[in-house]
Amino acid sequence: TIGVAAPAWAASADPLPSWNSGAAKDSIIEFVDNVTDPESGQYLPPAKRIATFDNDGTLWSEKPLYFQFYFALDRLKAMAPEHPEWQTTEPFASYLAGDVDKMVAHGEEGVLKVVAATHAGQTTEEFRQAAEQWLKTARHGSTGKLFTEMAFQPMLELLDYLRESDFKTFIVSGGGVDFIRSFAEEVYGIPPYQVVGSSIKATYEVRDGKPVMVKQPEIAFVDDKEGKPVGIHQYIGARPVLAFGNSDGDYQMLDWVTSGEGPSLGLLLHHTDPLREWSYDRKSLVGTLDRGLDDAGEKGWVLVDMKQDWNSVYPVKPADPA
Amino acid sequence: TIGVAAPAWAASADPLPSWNSGAAKDSIIEFVDNVTDPESGQYLPPAKRIATFDNDGTLWSEKPLYFQFYFALDRLKAMAPEHPEWQTTEPFASYLAGDVDKMVAHGEEGVLKVVAATHAGQTTEEFRQAAEQWLKTARHGSTGKLFTEMAFQPMLELLDYLRESDFKTFIVSGGGVDFIRSFAEEVYGIPPYQVVGSSIKATYEVRDGKPVMVKQPEIAFVDDKEGKPVGIHQYIGARPVLAFGNSDGDYQMLDWVTSGEGPSLGLLLHHTDPLREWSYDRKSLVGTLDRGLDDAGEKGWVLVDMKQDWNSVYPVKPADPA
Ligand SMILES: [Ca+2]
Ligand SMILES: [Ca+2]
């Protein structure tokens, strides 16, 4: 508090304290200032302030495998004794063999197939309880954290900042929509009806005089690549003005969002931090970022460099009182 | 203002001035009071306050035919010379012949088929502009009103009242989702991402280097009957606590909503007013209300009697200044 230190009000007024000063942070704040300022010439009424976020690798980590893999895998292992045919059918065989490369090669569609096979017959409420229970107890192999503790602190701040600026924040993810909905409100402050994702089919049945929704062993929608703008059209029904992703699976979403008339902002999180998180891009099977890296400059998309741009990665839990 | 007249504050405090006193109005106000009062034992946090409304016959009129019929029909007629095969293919032939009974018998799925055939190849933005333009000029045959002027004043008040009580209001309609989205925000105050409806397929394409979403001649989802709880699950991802419909197409939605744990309210609008609107129920092809009438009592659903319960039907336009 001596000399040139920033005054206290400046620190407390920073809406993104986990973001370091630099081009990425500036681009976000400048965009929000412009679209919320009626005098800027770039003003957008609140109804137009729609922001979409990829989930895996954008709002939380995705290494070594998408977190939903582990959920599906735990259930697959539990059910495997009753399903000998899984030993010789893909993607089940690779999952049960623990062949990480092959599991990853099956992608989010592989997860969906496992979810479809292992959760078929469950009601949507049973599925939700199973997902909630799993998320309360399962821990990440290398960090030892609950998976929900691996949401990114800078992204949580960004979601809050946008909502305080009258944006509606949506998730648009290749992951299973019901899985994400089971924690999105608590972890991200995003209600279930603002989550767009991949899905398996569900049907309406009356059991013992009571209606239930029952999951079916059939993929209904894959919300990845071209599926992302399709999902945005179908669920949101308006073109967002901000999109944030981390892989080539987000390319079409960013392209769609930043091709509209009027102001828009596309961002890609580049995982560059092997010490605090992971470092990967073009060659990674999970979260491949290749074409997006090539084209970001030309498209005007902002690359967020995790190592440079973030001063913290995961939320710090308050220490237990001694 | 003499004697026993209600004091001015009471009149101005009435959130539903177009609703007459009676069981229907009481049930709504009592429900909202209970779920918003932390002391009531029926309290619901705002995140749980989700209300779903059917559109045709619930939020606006639907006679003699669903209004989207006329939109589809106008376009069908314009395109018919290039499609001689429509003269002998259903549902097109009935539409072009103006055979109302047969058009109605094809139901909302028939409309969707016509929309699919006549709007395929259009971008989603072209479709929206066409719908907006049509709604600005086309008028209802017998009332002479713009179709959007046939939204029900008591329902507009109810939507406002619920939102002021921290409800999120959704449309869940058998009608085409993009058609409804083209006017729902302006007329009902419901944003596009809170509209669930039937849809035709759309695909993502890059035309001249620019991404577009293109409508396809294929039905993607029929949001009617069992489709309504399926659509609610898919789009909203949570069980609503209030549902308002007017026909047997809403039966499953009401059953789903009122079968959850905790407080809920199901309502059915009964069209009983041949002078101010229309009178129809069991035998009507549009908006058939038969099983719902039989079961409402046992299910605890509230029947709203248009003639008895509403003191106005359509919004009164302010007179032009003389
Ligand atoms: Ca991702
Ligand atoms: Ca209806």
XYZ file of C-alpha atoms in Angstrom, chain B:
322
model
C -66.292 5.166 -5.346
C -69.086 5.290 -2.782
C -70.034 2.721 -0.177
C -68.782 -0.848 -0.562
C -66.722 -0.441 -3.723
C -63.314 -2.069 -3.452
C -60.586 0.403 -2.531
C -58.378 1.601 -5.357
C -55.328 -0.212 -4.019
C -57.098 -3.551 -4.240
C -57.960 -3.060 -7.889
C -54.473 -1.962 -8.808
C -52.947 -4.809 -6.822
C -54.862 -7.438 -8.800
C -52.247 -9.177 -10.934
C -54.933 -10.768 -13.140
C -57.508 -8.035 -13.879
C -58.975 -9.872 -16.888
C -59.773 -12.906 -14.737
C -63.105 -12.960 -12.915
C -63.196 -14.011 -9.285
C -63.764 -17.722 -8.970
C -62.158 -21.091 -8.476
C -59.795 -20.853 -11.464
C -58.338 -17.476 -10.521
C -58.158 -18.481 -6.860
C -56.265 -21.666 -7.672
C -53.633 -19.722 -9.599
C -53.129 -17.030 -6.983
C -53.101 -19.526 -4.142
C -50.503 -21.658 -5.943
C -48.224 -18.689 -6.637
C -48.631 -17.392 -3.077
C -47.716 -20.795 -1.671
C -44.652 -21.533 -3.778
C -43.232 -18.031 -3.238
C -43.841 -17.915 0.531
C -40.955 -19.446 2.502
C -43.332 -20.056 5.421
C -46.023 -21.905 3.455
C -44.589 -25.408 3.579
C -44.992 -25.429 -0.231
C -42.142 -23.054 -0.963
C -40.101 -23.594 -4.132
C -36.807 -21.816 -4.779
C -36.886 -19.713 -7.976
C -34.818 -22.299 -9.880
C -37.730 -24.748 -9.531
C -40.374 -22.280 -10.713
C -40.768 -23.469 -14.286
C -44.091 -23.026 -16.060
C -44.962 -24.482 -19.484
C -47.710 -23.271 -21.805
C -49.198 -24.833 -24.865
C -49.574 -22.221 -27.623
C -52.478 -22.897 -30.060
C -55.759 -22.554 -28.195
C -53.991 -21.717 -24.922
C -52.017 -18.528 -25.566
C -53.865 -17.536 -28.736
C -56.883 -18.760 -30.730
C -56.736 -21.745 -33.072
C -59.986 -21.528 -35.060
C -60.997 -22.347 -37.682
C -57.481 -23.793 -38.170
C -54.128 -23.509 -36.380
C -52.787 -20.155 -37.517
C -49.613 -21.673 -38.870
C -51.842 -23.519 -41.382
C -52.495 -20.222 -43.109
C -48.842 -19.341 -43.256
C -47.981 -22.718 -44.755
C -50.945 -22.549 -47.095
C -50.026 -19.146 -48.482
C -46.588 -20.391 -49.315
C -47.909 -23.687 -50.699
C -50.220 -21.882 -53.101
C -47.422 -19.633 -54.283
C -45.202 -22.623 -55.006
C -47.873 -24.997 -56.363
C -47.379 -24.230 -60.075
C -43.857 -25.652 -59.859
C -45.089 -28.779 -58.050
C -47.797 -30.567 -60.021
C -47.213 -33.687 -57.882
C -48.778 -31.889 -54.895
C -52.198 -32.108 -56.568
C -52.245 -35.848 -55.908
C -50.136 -36.179 -52.757
C -51.411 -35.727 -49.207
C -51.462 -33.559 -47.197
C -50.745 -31.130 -50.073
C -53.797 -32.021 -52.179
C -56.222 -31.304 -49.307
C -54.519 -28.024 -48.586
C -54.622 -26.881 -52.189
C -58.265 -27.966 -52.504
C -59.066 -25.957 -49.364
C -60.651 -29.057 -47.791
C -60.727 -27.818 -44.199
C -61.836 -31.087 -42.593
C -59.081 -33.025 -44.280
C -56.484 -30.328 -43.531
C -57.445 -30.481 -39.891
C -57.379 -34.265 -39.910
C -53.716 -34.106 -40.955
C -53.123 -32.205 -37.729
C -50.042 -30.285 -36.725
C -47.960 -32.996 -38.389
C -49.666 -32.053 -41.669
C -48.625 -28.430 -41.150
C -45.097 -29.570 -40.474
C -45.049 -31.574 -43.690
C -46.218 -28.545 -45.630
C -43.682 -26.331 -43.876
C -40.978 -28.902 -44.579
C -41.849 -29.072 -48.272
C -42.312 -25.349 -48.790
C -39.436 -24.035 -46.702
C -36.777 -26.630 -47.514
C -33.673 -24.998 -48.918
C -34.350 -21.740 -47.095
C -31.866 -20.625 -44.517
C -33.207 -20.306 -40.998
C -32.830 -16.541 -41.304
C -34.835 -16.440 -44.539
C -37.553 -18.493 -42.870
C -37.675 -16.147 -39.922
C -37.967 -13.108 -42.133
C -40.756 -14.758 -44.124
C -42.675 -15.599 -40.950
C -42.195 -12.129 -39.480
C -43.292 -10.494 -42.712
C -46.374 -12.713 -42.982
C -47.392 -12.039 -39.371
C -47.153 -8.296 -39.977
C -49.696 -8.369 -42.796
C -51.879 -11.509 -42.852
C -55.236 -11.183 -41.106
C -57.660 -13.641 -39.599
C -60.632 -14.352 -41.865
C -63.436 -13.690 -39.404
C -62.006 -11.263 -36.829
C -59.970 -9.208 -39.296
C -57.240 -8.964 -36.672
C -53.571 -9.644 -37.154
C -53.024 -13.167 -35.829
C -50.744 -11.831 -33.090
C -53.636 -9.629 -31.917
C -55.508 -12.835 -31.096
C -53.264 -13.657 -28.163
C -55.409 -13.903 -25.026
C -55.231 -10.903 -22.705
C -55.795 -13.019 -19.550
C -52.905 -15.281 -20.540
C -50.598 -12.317 -21.187
C -51.418 -11.163 -17.648
C -50.744 -14.636 -16.285
C -47.348 -14.836 -18.034
C -46.392 -11.453 -16.548
C -47.644 -12.403 -13.111
C -45.624 -15.618 -13.103
C -42.463 -13.868 -14.282
C -42.884 -11.195 -11.613
C -43.065 -14.108 -9.181
C -39.679 -15.375 -10.468
C -41.076 -18.108 -12.689
C -39.466 -18.946 -16.006
C -42.189 -19.209 -18.640
C -41.836 -21.659 -21.529
C -43.942 -22.517 -24.546
C -44.307 -26.249 -25.275
C -46.247 -26.469 -28.518
C -47.088 -28.904 -31.264
C -46.589 -26.006 -33.660
C -43.339 -25.296 -35.479
C -40.702 -23.977 -33.109
C -39.195 -21.501 -35.565
C -42.588 -20.079 -36.469
C -43.419 -19.494 -32.803
C -39.996 -18.046 -32.069
C -40.565 -15.443 -34.777
C -43.154 -13.664 -32.577
C -42.981 -15.125 -29.046
C -40.592 -12.564 -27.624
C -42.566 -9.581 -28.881
C -46.049 -10.943 -28.173
C -45.553 -13.109 -25.072
C -42.239 -11.840 -23.680
C -40.844 -15.362 -24.122
C -37.309 -15.540 -25.576
C -36.476 -18.036 -28.344
C -34.582 -20.379 -26.002
C -37.727 -20.810 -23.915
C -39.775 -22.113 -26.833
C -40.065 -25.890 -27.285
C -41.916 -27.038 -30.392
C -42.074 -29.339 -33.352
C -39.294 -28.944 -35.866
C -38.043 -29.871 -39.262
C -34.418 -30.770 -39.732
C -31.816 -28.085 -40.350
C -28.251 -28.654 -41.497
C -25.121 -26.578 -41.303
C -23.580 -25.577 -44.613
C -20.906 -23.180 -45.733
C -22.119 -21.086 -48.696
C -19.629 -18.729 -50.323
C -17.369 -19.061 -47.309
C -20.163 -18.110 -44.897
C -21.890 -20.591 -42.606
C -25.673 -20.895 -42.891
C -28.300 -23.176 -41.400
C -30.523 -24.689 -44.088
C -33.984 -26.152 -43.547
C -34.517 -29.680 -44.864
C -37.682 -31.434 -46.089
C -37.730 -33.791 -43.121
C -39.569 -33.716 -39.816
C -37.178 -33.842 -36.872
C -39.481 -33.811 -33.856
C -43.228 -33.768 -33.189
C -43.852 -32.025 -29.884
C -47.376 -33.258 -29.207
C -48.986 -35.739 -26.801
C -46.162 -38.004 -25.494
C -43.827 -35.709 -27.414
C -44.492 -32.873 -24.965
C -42.871 -34.443 -21.896
C -40.137 -35.753 -24.210
C -39.576 -32.205 -25.505
C -39.612 -30.853 -21.953
C -36.984 -33.382 -20.922
C -34.862 -32.690 -23.980
C -35.027 -28.895 -24.019
C -35.750 -27.859 -20.442
C -34.152 -30.742 -18.572
C -36.234 -30.283 -15.435
C -39.807 -31.057 -14.483
C -42.003 -27.935 -14.582
C -44.366 -27.228 -11.678
C -47.115 -25.518 -13.662
C -48.544 -26.561 -17.034
C -51.358 -24.926 -18.960
C -52.955 -26.481 -22.035
C -56.298 -26.728 -23.789
C -56.536 -30.097 -25.528
C -55.840 -33.797 -25.230
C -52.500 -33.052 -26.893
C -51.547 -31.566 -23.513
C -52.683 -34.560 -21.437
C -49.247 -36.123 -21.068
C -47.607 -32.780 -20.330
C -50.084 -32.081 -17.529
C -49.777 -35.620 -16.237
C -45.971 -35.366 -16.190
C -45.955 -31.969 -14.494
C -48.511 -32.824 -11.834
C -46.971 -36.231 -10.995
C -43.777 -34.816 -9.549
C -43.071 -34.552 -5.850
C -44.002 -31.257 -4.261
C -46.497 -28.607 -5.312
C -47.724 -28.399 -8.902
C -50.633 -26.990 -10.853
C -52.236 -28.239 -14.071
C -54.745 -26.111 -15.973
C -56.869 -26.634 -19.080
C -58.562 -23.821 -20.946
C -62.069 -24.849 -21.932
C -63.341 -22.920 -24.962
C -66.920 -22.113 -23.946
C -67.457 -18.689 -25.436
C -69.077 -18.705 -28.895
C -69.710 -14.966 -28.819
C -66.312 -13.611 -27.894
C -64.220 -16.512 -29.231
C -65.306 -20.098 -30.061
C -67.024 -22.936 -28.248
C -65.689 -26.445 -28.765
C -64.301 -29.465 -26.968
C -64.928 -33.223 -27.439
C -65.959 -33.272 -31.092
C -63.670 -30.577 -32.431
C -60.923 -31.720 -34.780
C -58.791 -28.712 -33.864
C -58.068 -28.663 -30.130
C -59.986 -31.810 -29.174
C -60.604 -31.831 -25.434
C -62.203 -35.127 -24.445
C -60.080 -37.330 -22.198
C -58.855 -34.213 -20.429
C -62.429 -33.177 -19.598
C -63.158 -36.644 -18.246
C -60.061 -36.901 -16.083
C -59.491 -33.323 -14.898
C -61.417 -33.851 -11.668
C -59.614 -37.008 -10.655
C -56.223 -35.584 -11.646
C -56.843 -32.332 -9.787
C -56.456 -30.223 -12.921
C -58.216 -26.871 -13.011
C -60.675 -26.282 -15.840
C -60.686 -22.651 -16.891
C -64.056 -21.754 -18.384
C -63.412 -18.973 -20.872
C -66.926 -17.567 -20.696
C -67.124 -17.607 -16.894
C -63.552 -16.941 -15.909
C -62.422 -14.261 -18.341
C -63.845 -10.760 -18.506
C -61.862 -10.002 -21.651
C -60.452 -12.237 -24.354
C -58.243 -10.239 -26.727
C -56.172 -7.180 -25.840
C -57.989 -3.927 -26.510
C -55.956 -1.750 -28.804
C -55.791 1.860 -27.678
C -58.011 3.939 -29.961
C -56.231 6.151 -32.460
C -56.041 9.697 -31.138
C -58.889 11.624 -32.789
